[in-house]
CSV table of C-alpha atoms in Angstrom, one decimal:
chain,number,residue,atom,x,y,z
A,1,MET,CA,-7.0,58.7,-33.9
A,2,ALA,CA,-9.1,55.8,-35.0
A,3,THR,CA,-6.7,55.1,-37.9
A,4,LYS,CA,-3.8,55.0,-35.4
A,5,ASN,CA,-5.6,52.6,-33.1
A,6,THR,CA,-6.5,50.4,-36.1
A,7,LYS,CA,-2.9,50.3,-37.3
A,8,LYS,CA,-1.8,49.4,-33.7
A,9,ARG,CA,-4.3,46.6,-33.5
A,10,ARG,CA,-3.2,45.2,-36.9
A,11,GLY,CA,0.4,45.3,-35.7
A,12,SER,CA,-0.5,43.4,-32.6
A,13,VAL,CA,-2.5,40.8,-34.6
A,14,GLY,CA,0.6,40.4,-36.9
A,15,TRP,CA,2.8,39.8,-33.9
A,16,ALA,CA,0.3,37.3,-32.6
A,17,LEU,CA,0.3,35.4,-35.8
A,18,GLY,CA,4.1,35.4,-35.9
A,19,LEU,CA,4.2,34.1,-32.4
A,20,SER,CA,1.7,31.4,-33.4
A,21,TRP,CA,4.2,30.1,-36.0
A,22,LEU,CA,7.1,30.4,-33.5
A,23,SER,CA,5.0,28.5,-30.9
A,24,THR,CA,4.5,25.7,-33.5
A,25,LEU,CA,8.2,25.3,-33.9
A,26,LEU,CA,8.8,25.4,-30.1
A,27,LEU,CA,6.1,22.8,-29.5
A,28,THR,CA,7.7,20.5,-32.2
A,29,ALA,CA,11.1,21.1,-30.6
A,30,LEU,CA,9.7,20.2,-27.2
A,31,ALA,CA,8.2,16.9,-28.7
A,32,ILE,CA,11.6,16.0,-30.2
A,33,PHE,CA,13.4,16.6,-26.9
A,34,LEU,CA,10.8,14.5,-25.0
A,35,MET,CA,11.2,11.8,-27.7
A,36,LEU,CA,15.0,11.7,-27.1
A,37,LEU,CA,14.5,11.7,-23.4
A,38,THR,CA,12.1,8.7,-23.5
A,39,THR,CA,14.1,6.7,-26.1
A,40,VAL,CA,17.8,7.4,-26.4
A,41,CYS,CA,18.1,8.2,-22.7
A,42,SER,CA,16.0,5.3,-21.6
A,43,GLU,CA,17.5,1.9,-20.8
A,44,GLY,CA,14.0,0.5,-20.6
A,45,PHE,CA,13.2,1.6,-24.2
A,46,MET,CA,16.2,-0.2,-25.6
A,47,ARG,CA,15.4,-3.4,-23.6
A,48,LYS,CA,11.9,-3.3,-25.1
A,49,GLN,CA,13.4,-3.1,-28.6
A,50,VAL,CA,15.5,-6.2,-28.0
A,51,ALA,CA,12.2,-8.1,-27.6
A,52,ARG,CA,10.4,-6.3,-30.3
A,53,SER,CA,13.1,-6.9,-32.9
A,54,SER,CA,13.1,-10.7,-32.3
A,55,PHE,CA,16.8,-10.3,-31.6
A,56,ALA,CA,17.0,-13.7,-29.7
A,57,ASP,CA,15.4,-15.6,-32.6
A,58,TYR,CA,17.8,-14.1,-35.2
A,59,ALA,CA,20.9,-14.6,-33.0
A,60,TYR,CA,19.9,-18.2,-32.1
A,61,SER,CA,19.4,-19.1,-35.7
A,62,TYR,CA,22.8,-17.9,-36.7
A,63,LEU,CA,24.6,-19.3,-33.6
A,64,TYR,CA,22.9,-22.7,-34.1
A,65,ASP,CA,24.1,-23.0,-37.7
A,66,ASN,CA,27.6,-21.9,-36.7
A,67,PHE,CA,27.8,-24.3,-33.8
A,68,VAL,CA,26.4,-27.2,-35.9
A,69,SER,CA,29.1,-26.4,-38.5
A,70,TYR,CA,31.8,-26.5,-35.8
A,71,GLY,CA,30.4,-29.7,-34.5
A,72,SER,CA,30.2,-31.5,-37.8
A,73,SER,CA,33.8,-30.7,-38.6
A,74,THR,CA,35.0,-32.1,-35.3
A,75,GLY,CA,32.7,-35.1,-34.9
A,76,PHE,CA,30.0,-33.8,-32.5
A,77,GLU,CA,26.3,-34.1,-33.0
A,78,ALA,CA,24.2,-31.0,-33.5
A,79,ASP,CA,22.1,-31.6,-30.4
A,80,VAL,CA,25.2,-31.9,-28.3
A,81,ILE,CA,27.1,-28.8,-29.3
A,82,THR,CA,24.0,-26.6,-29.4
A,83,SER,CA,22.6,-27.8,-26.1
A,84,THR,CA,24.3,-24.9,-24.2
A,85,ILE,CA,22.4,-22.1,-26.1
A,86,SER,CA,18.8,-21.0,-26.0
A,87,ARG,CA,16.7,-18.1,-27.0
A,88,ASP,CA,15.9,-17.2,-23.4
A,89,GLN,CA,19.6,-17.2,-22.5
A,90,ILE,CA,20.4,-15.0,-25.5
A,91,LYS,CA,17.7,-12.5,-24.7
A,92,ALA,CA,18.7,-12.3,-21.0
A,93,ASP,CA,22.4,-11.8,-22.0
A,94,MET,CA,21.5,-9.1,-24.5
A,95,GLU,CA,19.3,-7.3,-21.9
A,96,GLN,CA,22.2,-7.5,-19.5
A,97,ALA,CA,24.5,-6.0,-22.2
A,98,VAL,CA,22.0,-3.1,-22.5
A,99,THR,CA,22.1,-2.6,-18.7
A,100,ASP,CA,25.9,-2.6,-18.8
A,101,LEU,CA,25.9,-0.1,-21.6
A,102,TYR,CA,23.8,2.5,-19.7
A,103,ALA,CA,25.9,1.9,-16.6
A,104,GLY,CA,29.0,2.9,-18.6
A,105,ASN,CA,30.5,-0.5,-19.0
A,106,THR,CA,31.3,-0.6,-22.7
A,107,ALA,CA,33.8,-3.5,-22.7
A,108,VAL,CA,32.7,-6.4,-24.8
A,109,ASN,CA,31.8,-9.4,-22.6
A,110,ALA,CA,34.2,-12.2,-23.5
A,111,ARG,CA,31.6,-14.8,-22.5
A,112,GLU,CA,34.1,-17.1,-20.9
A,113,ASN,CA,31.2,-18.9,-19.2
A,114,VAL,CA,29.9,-20.0,-22.6
A,115,LYS,CA,33.3,-21.4,-23.5
A,116,ALA,CA,33.6,-23.3,-20.2
A,117,GLU,CA,30.1,-24.7,-20.5
A,118,ILE,CA,30.6,-25.9,-24.1
A,119,ASN,CA,34.0,-27.3,-23.2
A,120,ASP,CA,32.5,-29.4,-20.4
A,121,VAL,CA,29.6,-30.6,-22.6
A,122,LEU,CA,31.9,-31.7,-25.4
A,123,LEU,CA,34.3,-33.5,-23.0
A,124,ALA,CA,31.3,-35.2,-21.3
A,125,ASP,CA,30.1,-36.3,-24.7
A,126,LEU,CA,33.5,-37.8,-25.6
A,127,ASN,CA,33.6,-39.7,-22.3
A,128,SER,CA,30.0,-41.0,-22.7
A,129,ARG,CA,31.1,-42.5,-26.1
A,130,GLY,CA,34.2,-44.1,-24.6
A,131,LYS,CA,36.6,-41.9,-26.4
A,132,GLU,CA,40.0,-41.4,-24.9
A,133,VAL,CA,40.5,-37.7,-24.0
A,134,THR,CA,44.2,-37.1,-24.4
A,135,ASP,CA,45.9,-33.7,-24.1
A,136,ASP,CA,45.7,-33.2,-27.8
A,137,VAL,CA,42.0,-34.0,-27.9
A,138,SER,CA,41.4,-31.7,-24.9
A,139,SER,CA,43.2,-28.9,-26.7
A,140,ALA,CA,41.2,-29.4,-29.8
A,141,VAL,CA,37.9,-29.4,-27.9
A,142,GLU,CA,39.0,-26.1,-26.2
A,143,ILE,CA,39.6,-24.6,-29.6
A,144,VAL,CA,36.1,-25.5,-30.7
A,145,ALA,CA,34.6,-24.1,-27.5
A,146,ASP,CA,36.6,-20.9,-27.9
A,147,ALA,CA,35.3,-20.5,-31.5
A,148,CYS,CA,31.8,-20.9,-30.2
A,149,ARG,CA,32.5,-18.4,-27.4
A,150,LEU,CA,33.8,-15.9,-29.9
A,151,ASP,CA,30.7,-16.2,-32.1
A,152,TYR,CA,28.4,-15.8,-29.1
A,153,ALA,CA,30.3,-12.8,-27.8
A,154,ASN,CA,30.0,-11.1,-31.3
A,155,TYR,CA,26.3,-11.9,-31.8
A,156,VAL,CA,25.1,-11.1,-28.3
A,157,ALA,CA,26.6,-7.6,-27.8
A,158,VAL,CA,25.5,-4.0,-28.3
A,159,PRO,CA,27.2,-2.7,-31.5
A,160,LEU,CA,29.6,0.2,-31.2
A,161,ALA,CA,29.0,0.3,-27.4
A,162,SER,CA,31.7,2.9,-26.7
A,163,GLN,CA,30.5,5.4,-29.3
A,164,LEU,CA,26.9,4.7,-28.3
A,165,TYR,CA,27.5,5.4,-24.7
A,166,THR,CA,29.3,8.7,-25.5
A,167,LEU,CA,26.1,9.7,-27.4
A,168,ILE,CA,23.9,8.6,-24.6
A,169,ALA,CA,26.0,10.6,-22.0
A,170,LYS,CA,25.8,13.7,-24.2
A,171,MET,CA,22.0,13.3,-24.6
A,172,ASP,CA,21.6,12.9,-20.8
A,173,ARG,CA,23.4,16.3,-20.3
A,174,LEU,CA,21.6,18.1,-23.0
A,175,VAL,CA,18.0,16.7,-23.3
A,176,VAL,CA,16.7,17.6,-19.9
A,177,PRO,CA,17.8,21.3,-20.1
A,178,GLY,CA,16.5,21.3,-23.7
A,179,VAL,CA,13.0,20.2,-22.5
A,180,ILE,CA,13.0,22.9,-19.8
A,181,VAL,CA,14.1,25.7,-22.1
A,182,ALA,CA,11.7,24.6,-24.9
A,183,ALA,CA,8.8,24.4,-22.5
A,184,LEU,CA,9.5,27.8,-20.9
A,185,LEU,CA,10.0,29.5,-24.3
A,186,CYS,CA,6.8,27.9,-25.6
A,187,ALA,CA,4.9,29.0,-22.5
A,188,VAL,CA,6.1,32.6,-22.9
A,189,ALA,CA,5.3,32.6,-26.7
A,190,LEU,CA,1.8,31.3,-26.1
A,191,VAL,CA,1.1,33.8,-23.3
A,192,LEU,CA,2.4,36.7,-25.5
A,193,MET,CA,0.4,35.4,-28.4
A,194,MET,CA,-2.9,35.4,-26.4
A,195,ARG,CA,-2.2,38.9,-25.1
A,196,LEU,CA,-1.3,40.4,-28.5
A,197,ALA,CA,-4.3,38.7,-30.2
A,198,GLY,CA,-6.5,41.4,-28.7
A,199,SER,CA,-9.6,39.2,-28.4
A,200,PRO,CA,-10.2,35.7,-26.9
A,201,ARG,CA,-11.7,34.5,-30.2
A,202,LEU,CA,-8.6,35.3,-32.2
A,203,GLY,CA,-6.4,34.0,-29.4
A,204,VAL,CA,-8.2,30.6,-29.4
A,205,ARG,CA,-7.9,30.5,-33.2
A,206,CYS,CA,-4.1,31.1,-33.0
A,207,LEU,CA,-3.9,28.4,-30.3
A,208,THR,CA,-5.8,26.0,-32.5
A,209,PHE,CA,-3.6,26.7,-35.4
A,210,THR,CA,-0.4,26.2,-33.3
A,211,PHE,CA,-1.4,22.8,-31.9
A,212,THR,CA,-2.8,21.6,-35.2
A,213,ALA,CA,0.4,22.6,-37.1
A,214,SER,CA,2.5,21.0,-34.4
A,215,ALA,CA,0.5,17.8,-34.5
A,216,LEU,CA,0.9,17.6,-38.3
A,217,LEU,CA,4.7,18.1,-38.0
A,218,CYS,CA,5.0,15.4,-35.4
A,219,ALA,CA,2.8,13.1,-37.5
A,220,LEU,CA,5.0,13.7,-40.5
A,221,GLY,CA,8.1,12.9,-38.4
A,222,ALA,CA,6.5,9.7,-37.1
A,223,THR,CA,5.3,8.4,-40.5
A,224,VAL,CA,7.5,9.9,-43.2
A,225,LEU,CA,10.9,10.4,-41.8
A,226,TYR,CA,11.9,6.7,-41.4
A,227,PRO,CA,11.1,5.6,-45.1
A,228,LEU,CA,12.4,8.9,-46.4
A,229,LEU,CA,15.8,8.2,-44.9
A,230,GLY,CA,15.8,4.8,-46.5
A,231,LEU,CA,17.0,3.1,-43.3
A,232,ASP,CA,15.7,-0.4,-44.5
A,233,ASN,CA,18.4,-0.3,-47.2
A,234,PHE,CA,21.3,-0.1,-44.6
A,235,SER,CA,23.5,-3.2,-44.7
A,236,LEU,CA,24.4,-4.4,-41.2
A,237,ASN,CA,25.7,-7.7,-40.0
A,238,PRO,CA,24.9,-9.9,-38.3
A,239,ALA,CA,21.1,-9.9,-39.1
A,240,SER,CA,20.2,-9.8,-35.4
A,241,ILE,CA,22.0,-6.5,-34.9
A,242,ARG,CA,20.4,-5.1,-38.1
A,243,ALA,CA,16.9,-6.1,-36.9
A,244,LEU,CA,17.6,-4.5,-33.5
A,245,VAL,CA,19.0,-1.2,-34.9
A,246,LEU,CA,16.2,-0.8,-37.5
A,247,THR,CA,13.5,-1.6,-34.9
A,248,TYR,CA,15.0,0.8,-32.5
A,249,LEU,CA,15.1,3.7,-35.0
A,250,ARG,CA,11.6,2.9,-36.3
A,251,SER,CA,10.2,2.9,-32.8
A,252,MET,CA,12.1,6.0,-31.8
A,253,LEU,CA,10.8,8.1,-34.7
A,254,GLY,CA,7.4,6.5,-34.4
A,255,SER,CA,7.1,7.8,-30.8
A,256,LEU,CA,6.6,11.2,-32.2
A,257,GLY,CA,3.1,9.9,-33.1
A,258,ILE,CA,2.3,10.0,-29.3
A,259,PHE,CA,3.0,13.8,-29.2
A,260,ALA,CA,1.1,14.2,-32.5
A,261,ALA,CA,-1.9,12.6,-30.9
A,262,VAL,CA,-1.6,14.8,-27.7
A,263,TYR,CA,-1.3,18.0,-29.8
A,264,ALA,CA,-4.2,16.9,-32.0
A,265,LEU,CA,-6.4,16.2,-29.0
A,266,VAL,CA,-5.6,19.7,-27.6
A,267,ALA,CA,-6.4,21.2,-31.0
A,268,ALA,CA,-9.7,19.3,-31.2
A,269,VAL,CA,-10.7,20.5,-27.7
A,270,LEU,CA,-9.9,24.1,-28.7
A,271,LEU,CA,-11.8,23.7,-32.0
A,272,GLY,CA,-14.8,22.4,-30.0
A,273,LEU,CA,-14.7,25.4,-27.7
A,274,MET,CA,-14.6,27.7,-30.7
A,275,PHE,CA,-17.7,26.0,-32.3
A,276,ALA,CA,-19.5,26.0,-28.9
A,277,ALA,CA,-18.8,29.8,-28.4
A,278,HIS,CA,-19.8,30.6,-31.9
A,279,HIS,CA,-23.1,28.6,-31.5
A,280,GLN,CA,-23.8,30.4,-28.2
A,281,THR,CA,-23.2,33.8,-29.7
A,282,LYS,CA,-25.4,32.9,-32.6
A,283,ARG,CA,-28.2,31.9,-30.3
A,284,GLN,CA,-27.9,35.1,-28.2
A,285,TYR,CA,-28.3,37.3,-31.3
A,286,GLN,CA,-30.9,35.2,-33.0
A,287,PRO,CA,-34.3,37.1,-32.9
A,288,ASN,CA,-37.0,35.4,-30.8
A,289,ASN,CA,-40.1,34.4,-32.7
């Protein structure tokens, strides 16, 4: 009878250890779903990456050089043709492009306002210099302004907006249910693990292992996955878009570090409870002198 009970207990302990491994995977899956919810599905996250990637500085540098080139070939000073662009304007327009993306408006903004502003500035400059503005001159100025507009529209836009919005829409539909299902399965697995462990001491040990292993997996994802994928070697143009994409991916994967820290904190608390319980037990059974 004792042998039968011992085998039953060993079987329960084996199931408890198996559930501990399963809980580790479920906790990691929960962290990944939450990561996607707070990054890919979040407009605010992408807007932050626009600022973190120095997108406006990169775009301004390239647009400035292009505008100066257009101006030098048509007789306009650099400070005249570039007076209509600024880093603040570029940042604001890019943030608006992100807002439009999450609202489902994936059409590329033609930036006709940029063309109109540049056209007015160039015509005003010609008039201030006493140049006669004929129809031919006016048409030539419009061509220059349109070239500037086209560059601005290309540089200050979310790349592959249509495909990206499709991905975001799918994530919105799948991630929240994924979080709920992963959380419920994880809770069930942890409860069963504690019940099958047979003793609170073993149950706490299994819990500590589960959260420690999950913290390690999330930490690996946050620190190793990005360099392992070799994302820095991707060639993307223009440089402003490359900086934004790489910063976005780095921050997205790096956000797993938050969940690693939370899981590690829980594991540390459980470990502390284990040591405290062990110390208390040792003191109770220690003979009094």
